[in-house]
Short mmCIF file of C-alpha atoms and ligand atoms in Angstrom, two decimals:
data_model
loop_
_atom_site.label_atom_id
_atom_site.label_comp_id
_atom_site.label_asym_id
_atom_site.label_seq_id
_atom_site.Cartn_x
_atom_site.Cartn_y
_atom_site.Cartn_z
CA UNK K 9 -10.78 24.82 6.88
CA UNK K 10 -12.38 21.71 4.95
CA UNK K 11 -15.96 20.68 5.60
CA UNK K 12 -16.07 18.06 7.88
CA UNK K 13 -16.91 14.36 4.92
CA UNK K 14 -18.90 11.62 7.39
CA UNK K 15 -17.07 8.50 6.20
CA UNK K 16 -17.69 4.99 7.31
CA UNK K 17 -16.63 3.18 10.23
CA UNK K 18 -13.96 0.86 9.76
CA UNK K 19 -12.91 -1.91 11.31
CA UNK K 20 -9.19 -1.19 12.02
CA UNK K 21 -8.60 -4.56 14.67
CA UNK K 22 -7.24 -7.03 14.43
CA UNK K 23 -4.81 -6.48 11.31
CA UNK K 24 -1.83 -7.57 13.60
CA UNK K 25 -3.18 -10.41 14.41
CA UNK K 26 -3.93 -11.56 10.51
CA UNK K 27 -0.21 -10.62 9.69
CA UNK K 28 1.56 -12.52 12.83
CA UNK K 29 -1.65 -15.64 11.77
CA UNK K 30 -0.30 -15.63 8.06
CA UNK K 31 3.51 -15.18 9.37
CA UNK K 32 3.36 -18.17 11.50
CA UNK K 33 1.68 -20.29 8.99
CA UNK K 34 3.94 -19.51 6.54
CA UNK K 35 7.01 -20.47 9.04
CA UNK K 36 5.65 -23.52 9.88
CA UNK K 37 4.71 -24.71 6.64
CA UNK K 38 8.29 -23.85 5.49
CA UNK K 39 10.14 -24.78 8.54
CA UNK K 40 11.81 -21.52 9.29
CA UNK K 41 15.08 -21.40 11.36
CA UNK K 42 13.95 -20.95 14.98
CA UNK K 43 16.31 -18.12 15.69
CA UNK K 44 14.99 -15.91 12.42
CA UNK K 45 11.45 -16.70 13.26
CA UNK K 46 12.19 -15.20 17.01
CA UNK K 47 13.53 -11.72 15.33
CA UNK K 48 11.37 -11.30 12.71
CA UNK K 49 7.93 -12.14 15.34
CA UNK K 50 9.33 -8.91 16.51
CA UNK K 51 9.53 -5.46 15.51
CA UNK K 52 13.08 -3.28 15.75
CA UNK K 53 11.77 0.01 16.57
CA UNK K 54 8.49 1.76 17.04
CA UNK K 55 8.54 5.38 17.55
CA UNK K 56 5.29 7.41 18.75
CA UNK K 57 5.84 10.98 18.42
CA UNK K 58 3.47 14.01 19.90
CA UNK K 59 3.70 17.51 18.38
CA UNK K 60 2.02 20.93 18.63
CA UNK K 61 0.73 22.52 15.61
CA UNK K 62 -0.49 26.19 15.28
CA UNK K 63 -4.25 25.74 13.54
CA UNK K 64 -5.45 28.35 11.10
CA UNK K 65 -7.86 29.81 14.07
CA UNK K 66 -4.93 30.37 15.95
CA UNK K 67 -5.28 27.72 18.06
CA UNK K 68 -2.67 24.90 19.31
CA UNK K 69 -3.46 21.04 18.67
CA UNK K 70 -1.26 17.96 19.29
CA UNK K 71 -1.15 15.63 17.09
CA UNK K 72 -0.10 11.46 17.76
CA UNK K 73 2.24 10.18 15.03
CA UNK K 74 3.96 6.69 14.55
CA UNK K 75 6.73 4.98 12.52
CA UNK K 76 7.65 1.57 13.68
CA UNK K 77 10.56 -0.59 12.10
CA UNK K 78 9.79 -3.85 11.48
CA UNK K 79 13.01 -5.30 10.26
CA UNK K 80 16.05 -4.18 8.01
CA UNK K 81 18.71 -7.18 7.53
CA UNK K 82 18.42 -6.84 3.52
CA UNK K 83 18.39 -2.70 3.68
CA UNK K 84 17.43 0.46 4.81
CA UNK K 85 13.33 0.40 6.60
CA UNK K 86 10.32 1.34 3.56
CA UNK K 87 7.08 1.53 3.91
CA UNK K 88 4.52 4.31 3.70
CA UNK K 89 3.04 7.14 6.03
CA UNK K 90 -0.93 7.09 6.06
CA UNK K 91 -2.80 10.03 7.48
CA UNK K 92 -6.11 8.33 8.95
CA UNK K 93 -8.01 8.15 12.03
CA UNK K 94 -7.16 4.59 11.96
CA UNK K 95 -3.45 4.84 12.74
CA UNK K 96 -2.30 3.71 15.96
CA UNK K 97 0.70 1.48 17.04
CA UNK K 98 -0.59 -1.80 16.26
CA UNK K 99 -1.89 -0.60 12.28
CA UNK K 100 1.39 0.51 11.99
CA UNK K 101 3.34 -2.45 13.17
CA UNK K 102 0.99 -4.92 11.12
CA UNK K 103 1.61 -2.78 8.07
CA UNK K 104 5.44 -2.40 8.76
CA UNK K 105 5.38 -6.26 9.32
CA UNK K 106 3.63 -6.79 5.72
CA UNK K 107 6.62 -3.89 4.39
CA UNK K 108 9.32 -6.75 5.57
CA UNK K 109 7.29 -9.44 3.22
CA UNK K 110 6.94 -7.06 0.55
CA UNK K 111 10.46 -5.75 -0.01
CA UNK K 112 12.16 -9.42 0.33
CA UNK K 113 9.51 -10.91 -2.03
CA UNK K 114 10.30 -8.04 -4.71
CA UNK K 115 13.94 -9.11 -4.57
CA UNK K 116 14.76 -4.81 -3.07
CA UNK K 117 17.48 -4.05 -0.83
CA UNK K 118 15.11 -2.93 1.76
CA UNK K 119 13.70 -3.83 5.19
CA UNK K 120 9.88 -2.79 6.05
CA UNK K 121 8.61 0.05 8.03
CA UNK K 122 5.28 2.00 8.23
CA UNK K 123 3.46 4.92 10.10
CA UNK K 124 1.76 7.91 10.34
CA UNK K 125 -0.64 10.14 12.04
CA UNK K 126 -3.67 9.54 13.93
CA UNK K 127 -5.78 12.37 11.69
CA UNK K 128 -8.78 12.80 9.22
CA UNK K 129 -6.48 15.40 6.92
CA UNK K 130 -10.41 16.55 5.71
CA UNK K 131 -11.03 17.94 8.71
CA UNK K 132 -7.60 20.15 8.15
CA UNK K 133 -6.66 23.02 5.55
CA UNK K 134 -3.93 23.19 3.02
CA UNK K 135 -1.37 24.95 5.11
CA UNK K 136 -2.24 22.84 8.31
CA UNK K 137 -1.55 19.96 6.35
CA UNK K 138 1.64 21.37 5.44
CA UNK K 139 2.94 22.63 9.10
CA UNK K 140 1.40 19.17 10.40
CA UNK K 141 3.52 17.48 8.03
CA UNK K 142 6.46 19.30 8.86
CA UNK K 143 6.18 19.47 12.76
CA UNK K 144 5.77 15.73 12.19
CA UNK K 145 9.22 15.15 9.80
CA UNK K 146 10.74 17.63 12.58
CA UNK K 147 9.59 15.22 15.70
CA UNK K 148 10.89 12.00 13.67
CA UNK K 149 14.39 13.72 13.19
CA UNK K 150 16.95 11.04 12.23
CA UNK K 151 14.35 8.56 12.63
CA UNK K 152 14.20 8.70 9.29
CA UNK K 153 16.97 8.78 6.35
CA UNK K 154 17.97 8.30 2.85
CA UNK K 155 20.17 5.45 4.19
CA UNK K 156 17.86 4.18 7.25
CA UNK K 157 14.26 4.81 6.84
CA UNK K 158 12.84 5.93 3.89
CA UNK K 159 8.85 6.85 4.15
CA UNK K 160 6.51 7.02 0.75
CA UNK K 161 2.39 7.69 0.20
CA UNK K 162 -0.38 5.58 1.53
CA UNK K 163 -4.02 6.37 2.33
CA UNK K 164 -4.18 9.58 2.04
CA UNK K 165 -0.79 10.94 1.63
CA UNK K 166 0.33 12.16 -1.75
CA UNK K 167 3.61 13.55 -4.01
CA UNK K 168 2.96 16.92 -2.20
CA UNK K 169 3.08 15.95 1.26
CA UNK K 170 5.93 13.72 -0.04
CA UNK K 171 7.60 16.92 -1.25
CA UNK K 172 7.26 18.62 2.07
CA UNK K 173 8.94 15.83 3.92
CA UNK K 174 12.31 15.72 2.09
CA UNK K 175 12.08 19.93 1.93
CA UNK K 176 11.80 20.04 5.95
CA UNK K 177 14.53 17.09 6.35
CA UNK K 178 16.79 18.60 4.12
CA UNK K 179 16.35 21.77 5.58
CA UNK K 180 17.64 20.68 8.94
CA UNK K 181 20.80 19.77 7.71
CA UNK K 182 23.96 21.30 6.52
CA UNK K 183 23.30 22.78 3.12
CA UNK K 184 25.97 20.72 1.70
CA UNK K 185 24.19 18.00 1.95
CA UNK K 186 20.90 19.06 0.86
CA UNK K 187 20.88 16.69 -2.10
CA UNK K 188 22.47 14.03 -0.49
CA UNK K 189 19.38 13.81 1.34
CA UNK K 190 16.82 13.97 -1.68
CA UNK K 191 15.96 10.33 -1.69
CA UNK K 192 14.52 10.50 2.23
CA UNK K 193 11.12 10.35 0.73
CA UNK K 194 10.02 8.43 -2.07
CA UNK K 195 6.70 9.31 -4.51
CA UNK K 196 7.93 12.89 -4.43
CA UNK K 197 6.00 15.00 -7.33
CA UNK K 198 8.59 15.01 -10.65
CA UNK K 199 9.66 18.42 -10.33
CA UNK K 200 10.98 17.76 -6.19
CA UNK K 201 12.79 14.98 -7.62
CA UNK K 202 10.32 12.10 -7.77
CA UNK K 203 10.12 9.27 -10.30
CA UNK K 204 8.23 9.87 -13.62
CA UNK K 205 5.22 6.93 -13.29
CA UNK K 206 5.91 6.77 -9.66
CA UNK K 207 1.91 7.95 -9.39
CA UNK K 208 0.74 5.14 -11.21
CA UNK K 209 3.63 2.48 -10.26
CA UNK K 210 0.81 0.70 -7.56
CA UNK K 211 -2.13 0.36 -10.14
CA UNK K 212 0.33 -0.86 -13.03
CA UNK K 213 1.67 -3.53 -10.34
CA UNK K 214 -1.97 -4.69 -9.73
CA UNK K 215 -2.76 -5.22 -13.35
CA UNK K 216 0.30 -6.56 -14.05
CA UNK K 217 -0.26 -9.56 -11.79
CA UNK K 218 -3.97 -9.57 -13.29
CA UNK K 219 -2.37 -9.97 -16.67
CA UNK K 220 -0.20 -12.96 -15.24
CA UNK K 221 -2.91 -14.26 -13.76
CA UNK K 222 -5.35 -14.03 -16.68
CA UNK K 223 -2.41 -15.88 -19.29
CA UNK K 224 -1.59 -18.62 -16.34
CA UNK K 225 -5.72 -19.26 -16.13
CA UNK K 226 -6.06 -18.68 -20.06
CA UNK K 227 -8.85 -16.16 -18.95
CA UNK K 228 -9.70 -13.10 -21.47
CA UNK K 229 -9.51 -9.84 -20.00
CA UNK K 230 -11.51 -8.15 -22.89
CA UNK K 231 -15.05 -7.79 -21.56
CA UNK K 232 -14.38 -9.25 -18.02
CA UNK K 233 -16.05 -7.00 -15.47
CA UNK K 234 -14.62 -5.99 -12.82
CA UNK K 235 -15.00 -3.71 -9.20
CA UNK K 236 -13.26 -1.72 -6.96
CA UNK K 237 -13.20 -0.29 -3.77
CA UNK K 238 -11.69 2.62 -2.88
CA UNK K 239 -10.95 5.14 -5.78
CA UNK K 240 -7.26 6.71 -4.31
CA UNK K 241 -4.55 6.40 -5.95
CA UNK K 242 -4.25 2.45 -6.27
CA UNK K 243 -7.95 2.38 -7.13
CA UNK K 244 -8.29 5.01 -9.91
CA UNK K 245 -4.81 3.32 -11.68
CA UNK K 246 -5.88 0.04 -11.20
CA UNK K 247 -9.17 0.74 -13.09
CA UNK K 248 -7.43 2.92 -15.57
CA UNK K 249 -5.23 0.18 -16.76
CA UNK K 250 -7.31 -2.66 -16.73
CA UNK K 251 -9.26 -0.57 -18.70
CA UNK K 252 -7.03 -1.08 -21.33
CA UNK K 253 -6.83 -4.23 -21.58
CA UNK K 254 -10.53 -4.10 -22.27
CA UNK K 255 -11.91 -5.00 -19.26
CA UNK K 256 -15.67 -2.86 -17.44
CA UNK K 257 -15.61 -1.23 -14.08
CA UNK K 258 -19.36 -2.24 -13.32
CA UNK K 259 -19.18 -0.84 -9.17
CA UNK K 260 -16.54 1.06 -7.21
CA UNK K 261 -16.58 2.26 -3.97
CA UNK K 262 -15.26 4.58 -1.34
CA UNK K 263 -15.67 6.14 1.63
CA UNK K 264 -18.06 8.55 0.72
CA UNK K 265 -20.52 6.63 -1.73
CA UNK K 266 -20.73 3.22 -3.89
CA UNK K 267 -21.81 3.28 -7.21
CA UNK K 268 -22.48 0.59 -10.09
CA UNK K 269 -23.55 0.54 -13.50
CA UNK K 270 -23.42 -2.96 -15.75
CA UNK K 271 -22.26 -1.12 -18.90
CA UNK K 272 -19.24 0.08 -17.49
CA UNK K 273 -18.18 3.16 -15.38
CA UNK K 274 -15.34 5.38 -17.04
CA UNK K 275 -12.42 5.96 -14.43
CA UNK K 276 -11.59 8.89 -15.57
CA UNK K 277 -15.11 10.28 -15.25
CA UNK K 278 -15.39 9.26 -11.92
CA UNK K 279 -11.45 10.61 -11.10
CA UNK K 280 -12.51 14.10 -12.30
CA UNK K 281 -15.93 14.29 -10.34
CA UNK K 282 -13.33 13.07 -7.18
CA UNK K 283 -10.59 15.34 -7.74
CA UNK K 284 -13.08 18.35 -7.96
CA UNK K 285 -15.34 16.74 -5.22
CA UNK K 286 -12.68 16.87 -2.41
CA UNK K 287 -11.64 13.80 -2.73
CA UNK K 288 -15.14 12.01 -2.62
CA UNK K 289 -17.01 10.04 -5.55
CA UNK K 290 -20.55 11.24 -3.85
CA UNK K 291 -22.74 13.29 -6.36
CA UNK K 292 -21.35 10.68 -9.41
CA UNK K 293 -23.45 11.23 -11.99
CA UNK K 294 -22.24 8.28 -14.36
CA UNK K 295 -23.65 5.46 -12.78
CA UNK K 296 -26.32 4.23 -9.86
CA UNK K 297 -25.51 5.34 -6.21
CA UNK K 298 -26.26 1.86 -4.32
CA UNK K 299 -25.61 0.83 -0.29
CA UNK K 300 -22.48 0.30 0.60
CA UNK K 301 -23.09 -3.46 1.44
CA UNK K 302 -24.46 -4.16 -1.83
CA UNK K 303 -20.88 -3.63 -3.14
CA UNK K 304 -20.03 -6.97 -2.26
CA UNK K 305 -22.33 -9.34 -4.36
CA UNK K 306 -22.16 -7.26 -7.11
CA UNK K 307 -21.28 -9.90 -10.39
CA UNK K 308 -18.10 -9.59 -11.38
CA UNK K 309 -14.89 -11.49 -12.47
CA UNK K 310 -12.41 -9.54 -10.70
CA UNK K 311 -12.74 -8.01 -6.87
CA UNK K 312 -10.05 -5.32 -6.60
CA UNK K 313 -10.07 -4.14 -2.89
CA UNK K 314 -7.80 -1.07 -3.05
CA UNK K 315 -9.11 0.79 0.24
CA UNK K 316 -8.02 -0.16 3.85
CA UNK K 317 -7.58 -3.44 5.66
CA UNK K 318 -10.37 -6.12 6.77
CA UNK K 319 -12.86 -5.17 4.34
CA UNK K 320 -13.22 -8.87 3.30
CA UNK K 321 -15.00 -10.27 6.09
CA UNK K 322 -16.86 -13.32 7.52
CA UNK K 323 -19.67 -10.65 6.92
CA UNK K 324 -19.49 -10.42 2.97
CA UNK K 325 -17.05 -12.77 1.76
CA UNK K 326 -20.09 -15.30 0.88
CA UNK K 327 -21.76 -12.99 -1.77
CA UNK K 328 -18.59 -12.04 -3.32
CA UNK K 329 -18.79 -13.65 -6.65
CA UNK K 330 -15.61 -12.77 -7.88
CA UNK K 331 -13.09 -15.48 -9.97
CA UNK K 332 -10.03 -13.25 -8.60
CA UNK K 333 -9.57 -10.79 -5.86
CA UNK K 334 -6.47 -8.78 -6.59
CA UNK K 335 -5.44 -7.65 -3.69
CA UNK K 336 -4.45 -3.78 -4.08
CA UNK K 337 -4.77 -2.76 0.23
CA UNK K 338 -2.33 -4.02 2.13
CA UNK K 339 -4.31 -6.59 4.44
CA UNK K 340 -8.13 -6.11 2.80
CA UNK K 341 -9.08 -10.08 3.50
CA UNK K 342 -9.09 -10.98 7.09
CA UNK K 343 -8.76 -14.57 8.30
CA UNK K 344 -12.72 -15.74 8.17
CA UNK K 345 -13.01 -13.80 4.97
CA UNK K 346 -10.05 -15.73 3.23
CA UNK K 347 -11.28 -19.20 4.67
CA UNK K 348 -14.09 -18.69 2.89
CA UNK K 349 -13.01 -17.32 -0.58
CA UNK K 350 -10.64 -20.79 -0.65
CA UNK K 351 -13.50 -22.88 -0.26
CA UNK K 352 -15.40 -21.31 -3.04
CA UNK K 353 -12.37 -21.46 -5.22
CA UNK K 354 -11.60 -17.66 -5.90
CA UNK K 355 -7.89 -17.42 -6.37
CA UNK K 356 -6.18 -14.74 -4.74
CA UNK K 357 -2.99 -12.27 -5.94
CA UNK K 358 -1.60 -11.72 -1.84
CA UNK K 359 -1.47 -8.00 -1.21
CA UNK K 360 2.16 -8.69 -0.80
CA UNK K 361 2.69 -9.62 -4.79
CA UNK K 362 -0.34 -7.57 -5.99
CA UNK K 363 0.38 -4.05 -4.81
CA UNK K 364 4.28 -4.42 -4.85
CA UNK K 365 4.71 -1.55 -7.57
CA UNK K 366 4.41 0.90 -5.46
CA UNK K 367 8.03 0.12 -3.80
CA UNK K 368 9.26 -1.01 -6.36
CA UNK K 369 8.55 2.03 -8.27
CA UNK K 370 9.93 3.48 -4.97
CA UNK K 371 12.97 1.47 -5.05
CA UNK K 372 13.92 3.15 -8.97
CA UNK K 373 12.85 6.49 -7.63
CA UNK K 374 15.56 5.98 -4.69
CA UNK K 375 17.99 5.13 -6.68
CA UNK K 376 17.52 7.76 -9.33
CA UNK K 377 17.79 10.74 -6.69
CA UNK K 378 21.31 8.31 -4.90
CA UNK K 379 22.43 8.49 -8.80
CA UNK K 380 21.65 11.93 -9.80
CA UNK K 381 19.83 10.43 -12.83
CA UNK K 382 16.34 11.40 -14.39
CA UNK K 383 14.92 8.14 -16.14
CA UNK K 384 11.97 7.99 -18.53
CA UNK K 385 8.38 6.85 -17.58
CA UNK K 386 8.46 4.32 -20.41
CA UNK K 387 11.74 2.97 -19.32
CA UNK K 388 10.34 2.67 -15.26
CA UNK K 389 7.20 0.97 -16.27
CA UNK K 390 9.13 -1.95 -18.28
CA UNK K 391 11.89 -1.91 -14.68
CA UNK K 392 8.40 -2.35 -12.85
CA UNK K 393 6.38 -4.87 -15.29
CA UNK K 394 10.33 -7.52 -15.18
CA UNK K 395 10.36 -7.10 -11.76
CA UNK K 396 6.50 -7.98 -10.76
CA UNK K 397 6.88 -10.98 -13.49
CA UNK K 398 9.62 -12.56 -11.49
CA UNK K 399 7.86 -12.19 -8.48
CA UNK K 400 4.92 -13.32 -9.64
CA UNK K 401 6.65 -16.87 -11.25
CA UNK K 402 8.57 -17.05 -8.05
CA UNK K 403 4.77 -17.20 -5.97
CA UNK K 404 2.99 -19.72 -8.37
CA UNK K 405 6.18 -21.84 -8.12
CA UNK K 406 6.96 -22.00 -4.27
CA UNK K 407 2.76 -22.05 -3.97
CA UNK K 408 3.74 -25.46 -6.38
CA UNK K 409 6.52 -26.46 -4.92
CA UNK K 410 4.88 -26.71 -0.88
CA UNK K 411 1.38 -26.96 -2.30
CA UNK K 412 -0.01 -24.18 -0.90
CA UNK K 413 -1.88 -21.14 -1.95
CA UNK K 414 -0.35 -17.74 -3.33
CA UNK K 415 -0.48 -16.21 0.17
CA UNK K 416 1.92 -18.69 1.58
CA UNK K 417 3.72 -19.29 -1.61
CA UNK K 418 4.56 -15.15 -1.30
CA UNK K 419 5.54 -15.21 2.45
CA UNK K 420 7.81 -18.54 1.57
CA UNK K 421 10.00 -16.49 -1.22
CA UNK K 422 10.07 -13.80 1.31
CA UNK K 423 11.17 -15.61 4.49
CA UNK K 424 13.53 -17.63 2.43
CA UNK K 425 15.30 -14.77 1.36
CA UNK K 426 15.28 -13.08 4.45
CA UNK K 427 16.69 -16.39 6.30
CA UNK K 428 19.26 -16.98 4.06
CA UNK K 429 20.83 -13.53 4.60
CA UNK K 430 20.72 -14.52 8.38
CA UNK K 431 22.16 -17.91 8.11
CA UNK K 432 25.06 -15.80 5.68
CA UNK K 433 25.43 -12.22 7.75
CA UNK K 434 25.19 -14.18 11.36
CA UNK K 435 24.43 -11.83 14.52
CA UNK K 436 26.39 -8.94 15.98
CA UNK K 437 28.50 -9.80 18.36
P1 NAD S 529 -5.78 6.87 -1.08
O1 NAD S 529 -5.85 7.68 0.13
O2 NAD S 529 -5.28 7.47 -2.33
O3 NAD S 529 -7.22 6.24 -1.39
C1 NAD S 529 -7.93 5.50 -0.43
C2 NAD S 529 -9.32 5.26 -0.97
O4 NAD S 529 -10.00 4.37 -0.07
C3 NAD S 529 -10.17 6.51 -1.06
O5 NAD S 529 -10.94 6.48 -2.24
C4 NAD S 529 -11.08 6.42 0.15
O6 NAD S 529 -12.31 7.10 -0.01
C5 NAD S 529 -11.29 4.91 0.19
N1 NAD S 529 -11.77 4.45 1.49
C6 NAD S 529 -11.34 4.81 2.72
N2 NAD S 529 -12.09 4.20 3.66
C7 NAD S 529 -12.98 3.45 3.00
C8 NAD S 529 -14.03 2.59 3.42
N3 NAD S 529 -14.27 2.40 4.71
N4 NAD S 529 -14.78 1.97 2.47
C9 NAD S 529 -14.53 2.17 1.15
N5 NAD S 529 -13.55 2.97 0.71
C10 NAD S 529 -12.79 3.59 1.62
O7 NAD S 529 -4.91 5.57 -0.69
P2 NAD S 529 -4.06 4.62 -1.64
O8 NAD S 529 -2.67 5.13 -1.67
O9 NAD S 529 -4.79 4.38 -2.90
O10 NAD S 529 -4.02 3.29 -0.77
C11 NAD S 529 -5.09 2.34 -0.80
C12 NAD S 529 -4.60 1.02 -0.25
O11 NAD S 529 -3.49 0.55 -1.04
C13 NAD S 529 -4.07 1.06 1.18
O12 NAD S 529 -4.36 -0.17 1.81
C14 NAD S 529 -2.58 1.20 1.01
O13 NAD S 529 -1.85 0.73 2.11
C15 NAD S 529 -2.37 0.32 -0.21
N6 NAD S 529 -1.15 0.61 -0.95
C16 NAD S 529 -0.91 1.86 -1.47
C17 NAD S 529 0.25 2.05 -2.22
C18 NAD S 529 0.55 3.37 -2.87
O14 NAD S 529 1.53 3.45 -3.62
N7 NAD S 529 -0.25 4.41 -2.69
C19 NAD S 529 1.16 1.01 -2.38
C20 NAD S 529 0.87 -0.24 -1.87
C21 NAD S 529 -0.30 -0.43 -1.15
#
């Protein structure tokens, strides 16, 4: 078994109530049919699953999972699984809600979904990860499919628990349809079918927005500096391609340590020491090991939250000296935190637009596996970079158009889209 990692406390309330806050703005503001706003202030499903698992000692634990569906009039529910002592029913329904945004913003045929299991996957071995994951797939049972729920990564989930979700699915049912059932999972590893850039489809996302941002603002990436927090998978390919474009990772943090240096940290430094650190930047070598709260006032030009939600608080928002937070966690500023960013002028790319990649990435790899086609990285990054540009021009215009900020001017593209296919489709019966 792994050795118990002490990570921070979190504060995991109160993201429902910041997505139903910015939801009802947003409806307001654009004056959202009555009747849509009803069914989408609700959720379709939610699904809380207990199963046994046989521990490496030989003993039995149950575990607590969740998947709740959020909504799916433009397409089958998508969202990720997250494997975190955070997960309950009311994380899951706030990130399913945000899912809904996300996928009618990118212009996908999908709804929004989101769950997982109430775990710290440290304190678990290899193989208990794998018959946890399993038991789990098994207790969701046609909960989940290609063509009605399709799950992906989030905090710490990856291609290979990924691969052991479609294997177990596919494995219940008839061996003729084996492949049929392929595209259950998304951010599969390449050889169980996944998409090639499908790791790094999140981080490109982020800096593509940053790139939009910097040429609508006329602001030089070369030599800004920016910081991160949270060094997973949106964090390390976030900082790997702003990189790049010539810009300094001066701090990052996670959950085991914070770190800065004002000449520049080197991501892939600090992804080695991780990947052969259990998953923990502790022990860094490259660059000063600071507290945690001194993260936050750290100079910078860019603020790249990439770890959970409400980590921009009422609490730190005031030192953060930031031009731009990018927002790569789904829900990272909470409602005091954003208040005050606005009145210091820090723009902000909404979670919503900033860490869309990932689906959409998700959204190619789906239909790859529905085609029976294998597609080259090159040729998913440009499908990725078109698709984040449109979304992007779509924000800064409705943000124009209803002079609001980026937040609202992303939930207005989305709501409009999803109304529209309301006020078209109508309501069974
Ligand atoms: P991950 O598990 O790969 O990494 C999470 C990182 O956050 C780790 O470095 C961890 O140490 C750090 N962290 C956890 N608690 C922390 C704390 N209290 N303080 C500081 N750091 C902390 O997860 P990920 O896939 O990179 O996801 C990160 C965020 O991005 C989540 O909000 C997720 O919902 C969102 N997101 C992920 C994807 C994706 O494709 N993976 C897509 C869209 C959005």
């Amino acid at each position: 078994m792994a050795t118990k990692t002490k990570e921070k406390p979190v504060r995991k309330e109160g993201m429902y109530e910041v997505v139903m806050n910015q939801f009802a703005h947003a409806a307001d503001l654009m004056k959202l049919d009555p009747g849509v706003r009803k069914i989408l202030a609700k959720t379709n499903t939610e699904i809380e699953v207990n199963f046994p698992v046989r521990l490496d000692n030989g003993k039995i634990e149950v575990f607590t999972g969740y998947r709740v569906q959020h909504n799916n009039a433009l397409g089958p529910y998508k969202g990720g699984l997250r494997y975190h002592d955070t997960v309950d029913l009311d994380a899951a329904r706030a990130l399913a809600i945000w899912m809904t945004w996300k996928t009618a913003l990118a212009g996908l045929p999908f709804g929004g979904a989101k769950g997982g299991i109430h775990i710290n996957p440290k304190n678990y071995s290899k193989h208990e990860l794998e018959r946890i994951t399993r038991r789990f797939t098994y207790a969701l049972g046609d909960n989940i499919g290609p063509d009605l729920d399709i799950p992906a990564p989030d905090v710490n989930t990856n291609p290979q628990i990924m691969a052991w979700i479609a294997d177990t699915f596919s494995s219940t049912k008839s061996p003729t349809t084996r492949f049929a059932n392929l595209h259950v999972v998304t951010g599969k590893p390449v050889g169980a079918g996944g998409l090639a850039g499908r790791d790094r489809a999140t981080g490109f996302g982020v800096v593509a927005n940053i790139k939009s941002w910097a040429k609508l603002k006329k602001f030089n990436l070369k030599g800004a500096r920016f910081t991160v927090q949270g060094f997973g998978n949106v964090g390390y390919w976030t900082a790997h391609f702003l990189l790049k474009e010539g810009a300094i990772l001066v701090a990052v943090q996670d959950a085991s340590a914070t770190f800065r240096n004002d000449k520049g940290i080197d991501p892939e430094a600090l992804q080695a020491h991780s990947d052969a650190n259990g998953r923990n930047l502790k022990g860094f070598k490259g660059a000063k090991e600071i507290k945690p709260d001194e993260f936050w006032g750290i100079k910078c030009d860019i603020l790249v939250p990439a770890a959970l939600g409400n980590q921009i608080t009422a609490a730190n928002a005031g030192q953060i000296t930031a031009r731009l937070v990018a927002e790569g966690a789904n829900g990272p500023t909470d409602i005091e935190g954003e208040a005050i960013l606005k009145k210091k002028g820090v723009d902000i790319i909404p979670d919503i637009l900033c860490n869309s990649g990932g689906v959409i990435g998700s959204y190619y790899e789906w239909l790859q596996n529905k085609r029976a086609e294998i597609w080259k990285i090159e040729e998913v990054l440009v499908m990725i970079q078109d698709k984040i540009d449109t979304s992007f021009h779509k924000v800064v215009d409705a943000a124009k158009e209803f002079k609001v900020d980026w937040r609202m001017g992303a939930y207005i593209v989305a709501l409009r889209r999803l109304e529209d296919t309301y006020m078209d489709r109508g309501i069974f019966p």
